[in-house]
Amino acid sequence: VIDNFGHRAAFVVFMAVMLVALGFLRTVWSHLPSRHAAAAPIAPAPTFDLLRNPSLRSVLLVTALLSSAWDLQTLMIPVHGTRVGLDPAEIGFVMGSFALATFAVRLVMARLSHRFSEWSVLNFALLASCAAYALLPWLHAFWSLAGCVFLLGLGLGAGQPNIMSLLHHRSPAGRIGEALGLRTTIINGSSATLPLVFGALGSVIGTGAVFAAMAALLGGGAASLRGQRR
């Protein structure tokens, strides 16, 4: 759309997609579950006490790493694509390969969950994302970038459902809402601050160094999960 009709038309198309989604939401509104269900009584406790649980703390650490990796690709892949000479349609296709991978891996996640534990899948998510970010600075061709970003999508797409599963299994009874709240706080904090940090670092040290730093963090996260996988 950008190539043929310009940026304004692209925003109009995007707005139309949102209006369709809003219309669909209104058609199913009456079927959504009520938020007024009775809650089981629990003893009050500070939310951040949940961080004393080693397993839950590890899940939240992986949440922070994968959320950072997701935000980085959203911001820096278009920047890297522009730097290596891709046009807007090609950058859109590269970004679309990421979305396709996240969709594809979730289609087979139920089957994978019967063969691999959640921690094993999270280890794959961290290692696949690490490998993708380590390769990205060296790739300049359209198809190689699309393939690498597809690998990144497989890793990040596999991570999120298993994080949710572990949060439900490892949270103390009656406190799953607090654990999900901590996860949401981490994700929203990442989305609010990391684009500014990544953009500033990219301006100073370049996109390649930012990708390499993210790969190092993801690799370190995978190494730190060895005990949990056992």
mmCIF file of C-alpha atoms in Angstrom:
data_model
loop_
_atom_site.group_PDB
_atom_site.id
_atom_site.type_symbol
_atom_site.label_atom_id
_atom_site.label_comp_id
_atom_site.label_asym_id
_atom_site.label_seq_id
_atom_site.Cartn_x
_atom_site.Cartn_y
_atom_site.Cartn_z
ATOM 1 C CA VAL A 1 0.000 0.000 0.000
ATOM 2 C CA ILE A 2 2.845 2.392 0.829
ATOM 3 C CA ASP A 3 4.599 1.647 -2.477
ATOM 4 C CA ASN A 4 1.471 2.214 -4.589
ATOM 5 C CA PHE A 5 -0.672 4.702 -2.670
ATOM 6 C CA GLY A 6 1.503 6.343 -0.020
ATOM 7 C CA HIS A 7 1.775 6.392 3.763
ATOM 8 C CA ARG A 8 -1.569 8.106 4.387
ATOM 9 C CA ALA A 9 -3.408 5.358 2.542
ATOM 10 C CA ALA A 10 -1.574 2.751 4.622
ATOM 11 C CA PHE A 11 -2.832 4.377 7.829
ATOM 12 C CA VAL A 12 -6.380 4.466 6.426
ATOM 13 C CA VAL A 13 -6.192 0.730 5.665
ATOM 14 C CA PHE A 14 -4.882 0.058 9.155
ATOM 15 C CA MET A 15 -7.763 2.078 10.644
ATOM 16 C CA ALA A 16 -10.249 0.076 8.581
ATOM 17 C CA VAL A 17 -8.838 -3.192 9.969
ATOM 18 C CA MET A 18 -9.321 -1.878 13.507
ATOM 19 C CA LEU A 19 -12.929 -0.864 12.743
ATOM 20 C CA VAL A 20 -13.659 -4.371 11.442
ATOM 21 C CA ALA A 21 -12.189 -5.817 14.647
ATOM 22 C CA LEU A 22 -14.309 -3.446 16.740
ATOM 23 C CA GLY A 23 -17.440 -4.478 14.850
ATOM 24 C CA PHE A 24 -16.646 -8.144 15.422
ATOM 25 C CA LEU A 25 -16.107 -7.496 19.135
ATOM 26 C CA ARG A 26 -19.562 -5.924 19.415
ATOM 27 C CA THR A 27 -21.175 -9.006 17.840
ATOM 28 C CA VAL A 28 -19.663 -11.335 20.473
ATOM 29 C CA TRP A 29 -19.878 -8.944 23.436
ATOM 30 C CA SER A 30 -22.902 -10.640 25.004
ATOM 31 C CA HIS A 31 -21.116 -14.018 24.965
ATOM 32 C CA LEU A 32 -18.022 -12.886 26.873
ATOM 33 C CA PRO A 33 -17.668 -14.156 30.463
ATOM 34 C CA SER A 34 -18.741 -11.870 33.273
ATOM 35 C CA ARG A 35 -16.127 -10.238 35.479
ATOM 36 C CA HIS A 36 -18.510 -10.362 38.451
ATOM 37 C CA ALA A 37 -17.948 -14.016 39.338
ATOM 38 C CA ALA A 38 -17.429 -14.690 43.041
ATOM 39 C CA ALA A 39 -13.753 -14.768 44.042
ATOM 40 C CA ALA A 40 -12.346 -17.290 46.489
ATOM 41 C CA PRO A 41 -11.158 -15.605 49.705
ATOM 42 C CA ILE A 42 -7.376 -15.530 50.153
ATOM 43 C CA ALA A 43 -5.124 -14.098 52.819
ATOM 44 C CA PRO A 44 -3.733 -10.703 51.741
ATOM 45 C CA ALA A 45 -0.026 -10.637 50.912
ATOM 46 C CA PRO A 46 2.279 -8.200 49.087
ATOM 47 C CA THR A 47 2.309 -8.928 45.361
ATOM 48 C CA PHE A 48 6.088 -8.763 45.110
ATOM 49 C CA ASP A 49 6.356 -11.623 47.595
ATOM 50 C CA LEU A 50 5.713 -13.788 44.544
ATOM 51 C CA LEU A 51 9.271 -13.028 43.446
ATOM 52 C CA ARG A 52 10.553 -15.132 46.355
ATOM 53 C CA ASN A 53 9.319 -18.211 44.505
ATOM 54 C CA PRO A 54 12.390 -19.330 42.459
ATOM 55 C CA SER A 55 10.351 -21.021 39.727
ATOM 56 C CA LEU A 56 7.979 -18.085 39.335
ATOM 57 C CA ARG A 57 10.929 -15.687 39.351
ATOM 58 C CA SER A 58 12.509 -17.629 36.496
ATOM 59 C CA VAL A 59 9.274 -17.457 34.495
ATOM 60 C CA LEU A 60 9.154 -13.681 34.939
ATOM 61 C CA LEU A 61 12.822 -13.412 33.930
ATOM 62 C CA VAL A 62 12.069 -15.250 30.697
ATOM 63 C CA THR A 63 9.042 -12.976 30.228
ATOM 64 C CA ALA A 64 11.313 -9.928 30.453
ATOM 65 C CA LEU A 65 13.836 -11.369 27.981
ATOM 66 C CA LEU A 66 11.297 -12.502 25.387
ATOM 67 C CA SER A 67 9.307 -9.286 25.707
ATOM 68 C CA SER A 68 12.504 -7.298 25.104
ATOM 69 C CA ALA A 69 13.333 -9.455 22.093
ATOM 70 C CA TRP A 70 9.819 -8.943 20.682
ATOM 71 C CA ASP A 71 10.001 -5.163 21.128
ATOM 72 C CA LEU A 72 13.438 -5.054 19.532
ATOM 73 C CA GLN A 73 12.316 -6.785 16.336
ATOM 74 C CA THR A 74 9.274 -4.517 16.068
ATOM 75 C CA LEU A 75 11.442 -1.404 16.211
ATOM 76 C CA MET A 76 14.798 -2.368 14.707
ATOM 77 C CA ILE A 77 13.977 -4.829 11.898
ATOM 78 C CA PRO A 78 12.451 -2.018 9.768
ATOM 79 C CA VAL A 79 15.454 0.171 10.593
ATOM 80 C CA HIS A 80 17.875 -2.602 9.614
ATOM 81 C CA GLY A 81 15.877 -3.338 6.456
ATOM 82 C CA THR A 82 16.024 0.306 5.417
ATOM 83 C CA ARG A 83 19.757 0.414 6.133
ATOM 84 C CA VAL A 84 20.457 -2.556 3.856
ATOM 85 C CA GLY A 85 18.318 -1.130 1.040
ATOM 86 C CA LEU A 86 14.983 -2.968 1.247
ATOM 87 C CA ASP A 87 11.897 -1.122 0.007
ATOM 88 C CA PRO A 88 8.747 -0.780 2.174
ATOM 89 C CA ALA A 89 7.021 -3.793 0.577
ATOM 90 C CA GLU A 90 10.049 -6.005 1.217
ATOM 91 C CA ILE A 91 10.298 -4.797 4.821
ATOM 92 C CA GLY A 92 6.597 -5.570 5.213
ATOM 93 C CA PHE A 93 7.170 -9.082 3.884
ATOM 94 C CA VAL A 94 10.069 -9.620 6.305
ATOM 95 C CA MET A 95 7.889 -8.461 9.203
ATOM 96 C CA GLY A 96 5.081 -10.659 7.888
ATOM 97 C CA SER A 97 7.382 -13.696 8.015
ATOM 98 C CA PHE A 98 7.725 -13.074 11.761
ATOM 99 C CA ALA A 99 3.942 -13.000 12.208
ATOM 100 C CA LEU A 100 3.568 -16.118 10.047
ATOM 101 C CA ALA A 101 6.068 -17.981 12.222
ATOM 102 C CA THR A 102 4.353 -17.003 15.486
ATOM 103 C CA PHE A 103 1.050 -18.219 14.030
ATOM 104 C CA ALA A 104 2.496 -21.463 12.668
ATOM 105 C CA VAL A 105 4.299 -22.496 15.845
ATOM 106 C CA ARG A 106 1.156 -21.979 17.918
ATOM 107 C CA LEU A 107 -0.807 -24.255 15.584
ATOM 108 C CA VAL A 108 1.454 -27.152 16.599
ATOM 109 C CA MET A 109 1.987 -26.113 20.220
ATOM 110 C CA ALA A 110 -0.616 -28.529 21.603
ATOM 111 C CA ARG A 111 1.185 -31.443 19.976
ATOM 112 C CA LEU A 112 4.598 -30.209 21.098
ATOM 113 C CA SER A 113 3.368 -29.887 24.684
ATOM 114 C CA HIS A 114 2.820 -33.667 24.797
ATOM 115 C CA ARG A 115 6.468 -34.314 23.926
ATOM 116 C CA PHE A 116 8.343 -31.468 25.610
ATOM 117 C CA SER A 117 8.040 -29.714 28.964
ATOM 118 C CA GLU A 118 7.320 -25.999 29.184
ATOM 119 C CA TRP A 119 10.900 -25.338 30.305
ATOM 120 C CA SER A 120 12.281 -27.201 27.275
ATOM 121 C CA VAL A 121 10.154 -25.099 24.938
ATOM 122 C CA LEU A 122 11.266 -21.907 26.686
ATOM 123 C CA ASN A 123 14.863 -23.024 26.300
ATOM 124 C CA PHE A 124 14.222 -23.460 22.557
ATOM 125 C CA ALA A 125 12.582 -20.017 22.448
ATOM 126 C CA LEU A 126 15.618 -18.370 24.037
ATOM 127 C CA LEU A 127 18.171 -20.247 21.908
ATOM 128 C CA ALA A 128 16.296 -19.747 18.616
ATOM 129 C CA SER A 129 15.898 -16.037 19.334
ATOM 130 C CA CYS A 130 19.555 -15.819 20.352
ATOM 131 C CA ALA A 131 20.657 -17.449 17.087
ATOM 132 C CA ALA A 132 18.422 -15.165 15.008
ATOM 133 C CA TYR A 133 19.737 -11.986 16.627
ATOM 134 C CA ALA A 134 23.341 -13.201 16.308
ATOM 135 C CA LEU A 135 22.808 -13.751 12.551
ATOM 136 C CA LEU A 136 20.831 -10.593 11.740
ATOM 137 C CA PRO A 137 23.759 -8.105 11.597
ATOM 138 C CA TRP A 138 25.421 -10.226 8.898
ATOM 139 C CA LEU A 139 22.379 -10.588 6.627
ATOM 140 C CA HIS A 140 21.610 -8.053 3.908
ATOM 141 C CA ALA A 141 19.654 -10.005 1.284
ATOM 142 C CA PHE A 142 15.863 -10.042 1.317
ATOM 143 C CA TRP A 143 15.304 -13.807 1.511
ATOM 144 C CA SER A 144 18.003 -14.425 4.104
ATOM 145 C CA LEU A 145 16.530 -11.706 6.332
ATOM 146 C CA ALA A 146 13.025 -13.132 5.908
ATOM 147 C CA GLY A 147 14.280 -16.606 6.871
ATOM 148 C CA CYS A 148 16.140 -15.315 9.906
ATOM 149 C CA VAL A 149 13.145 -13.303 11.104
ATOM 150 C CA PHE A 150 10.978 -16.409 10.583
ATOM 151 C CA LEU A 151 13.317 -18.282 12.958
ATOM 152 C CA LEU A 152 12.948 -15.427 15.443
ATOM 153 C CA GLY A 153 9.164 -15.692 15.171
ATOM 154 C CA LEU A 154 9.270 -19.424 15.851
ATOM 155 C CA GLY A 155 11.196 -18.822 19.070
ATOM 156 C CA LEU A 156 9.204 -15.881 20.380
ATOM 157 C CA GLY A 157 5.890 -17.390 19.301
ATOM 158 C CA ALA A 158 6.639 -20.630 21.148
ATOM 159 C CA GLY A 159 7.588 -18.812 24.336
ATOM 160 C CA GLN A 160 4.424 -16.899 25.189
ATOM 161 C CA PRO A 161 1.906 -19.806 25.556
ATOM 162 C CA ASN A 162 4.335 -21.766 27.720
ATOM 163 C CA ILE A 163 4.948 -18.755 29.949
ATOM 164 C CA MET A 164 1.200 -18.537 30.543
ATOM 165 C CA SER A 165 1.031 -22.262 31.326
ATOM 166 C CA LEU A 166 3.885 -22.046 33.838
ATOM 167 C CA LEU A 167 2.381 -18.996 35.518
ATOM 168 C CA HIS A 168 -0.848 -20.917 36.096
ATOM 169 C CA HIS A 169 0.950 -24.017 37.366
ATOM 170 C CA ARG A 170 3.559 -22.328 39.578
ATOM 171 C CA SER A 171 1.537 -19.509 41.142
ATOM 172 C CA PRO A 172 0.293 -19.989 44.724
ATOM 173 C CA ALA A 173 -3.389 -20.877 45.052
ATOM 174 C CA GLY A 174 -5.635 -17.869 44.539
ATOM 175 C CA ARG A 175 -2.821 -15.590 43.308
ATOM 176 C CA ILE A 176 -2.727 -16.276 39.588
ATOM 177 C CA GLY A 177 -4.191 -12.813 38.946
ATOM 178 C CA GLU A 178 -1.260 -11.178 40.743
ATOM 179 C CA ALA A 179 1.245 -13.275 38.791
ATOM 180 C CA LEU A 180 -0.421 -12.292 35.519
ATOM 181 C CA GLY A 181 -0.382 -8.679 36.694
ATOM 182 C CA LEU A 182 3.388 -8.862 37.238
ATOM 183 C CA ARG A 183 3.800 -10.328 33.756
ATOM 184 C CA THR A 184 1.685 -7.542 32.244
ATOM 185 C CA THR A 185 3.674 -4.923 34.153
ATOM 186 C CA ILE A 186 6.924 -6.333 32.754
ATOM 187 C CA ILE A 187 5.578 -6.407 29.192
ATOM 188 C CA ASN A 188 4.115 -2.904 29.319
ATOM 189 C CA GLY A 189 7.204 -1.500 31.002
ATOM 190 C CA SER A 190 9.316 -3.051 28.260
ATOM 191 C CA SER A 191 7.095 -1.642 25.520
ATOM 192 C CA ALA A 192 7.184 1.826 27.080
ATOM 193 C CA THR A 193 10.922 2.135 27.721
ATOM 194 C CA LEU A 194 12.876 -0.186 25.436
ATOM 195 C CA PRO A 195 12.030 1.477 22.090
ATOM 196 C CA LEU A 196 13.624 4.665 23.421
ATOM 197 C CA VAL A 197 16.651 2.757 24.718
ATOM 198 C CA PHE A 198 17.040 0.703 21.537
ATOM 199 C CA GLY A 199 16.646 3.757 19.340
ATOM 200 C CA ALA A 200 19.274 5.696 21.292
ATOM 201 C CA LEU A 201 21.711 2.776 21.271
ATOM 202 C CA GLY A 202 21.125 2.139 17.578
ATOM 203 C CA SER A 203 21.958 5.767 16.807
ATOM 204 C CA VAL A 204 25.218 5.551 18.759
ATOM 205 C CA ILE A 205 26.557 2.020 18.197
ATOM 206 C CA GLY A 206 24.492 0.801 15.232
ATOM 207 C CA THR A 207 21.802 -1.832 14.805
ATOM 208 C CA GLY A 208 24.332 -4.670 14.547
ATOM 209 C CA ALA A 209 25.708 -4.040 18.029
ATOM 210 C CA VAL A 210 22.179 -3.804 19.470
ATOM 211 C CA PHE A 211 21.280 -7.167 17.888
ATOM 212 C CA ALA A 212 24.484 -8.713 19.260
ATOM 213 C CA ALA A 213 23.756 -7.412 22.770
ATOM 214 C CA MET A 214 20.239 -8.878 22.630
ATOM 215 C CA ALA A 215 21.673 -12.220 21.486
ATOM 216 C CA ALA A 216 24.050 -12.227 24.469
ATOM 217 C CA LEU A 217 21.194 -11.548 26.902
ATOM 218 C CA LEU A 218 19.060 -14.332 25.430
ATOM 219 C CA GLY A 219 21.962 -16.779 25.514
ATOM 220 C CA GLY A 220 22.630 -15.903 29.142
ATOM 221 C CA GLY A 221 18.961 -16.425 29.935
ATOM 222 C CA ALA A 222 19.031 -19.893 28.377
ATOM 223 C CA ALA A 223 22.092 -20.807 30.441
ATOM 224 C CA SER A 224 20.399 -19.610 33.644
ATOM 225 C CA LEU A 225 17.448 -21.986 33.071
ATOM 226 C CA ARG A 226 19.498 -25.176 33.220
ATOM 227 C CA GLY A 227 18.382 -25.902 36.775
ATOM 228 C CA GLN A 228 14.723 -25.323 35.980
ATOM 229 C CA ARG A 229 14.868 -27.677 32.968
ATOM 230 C CA ARG A 230 16.186 -30.430 35.222
#
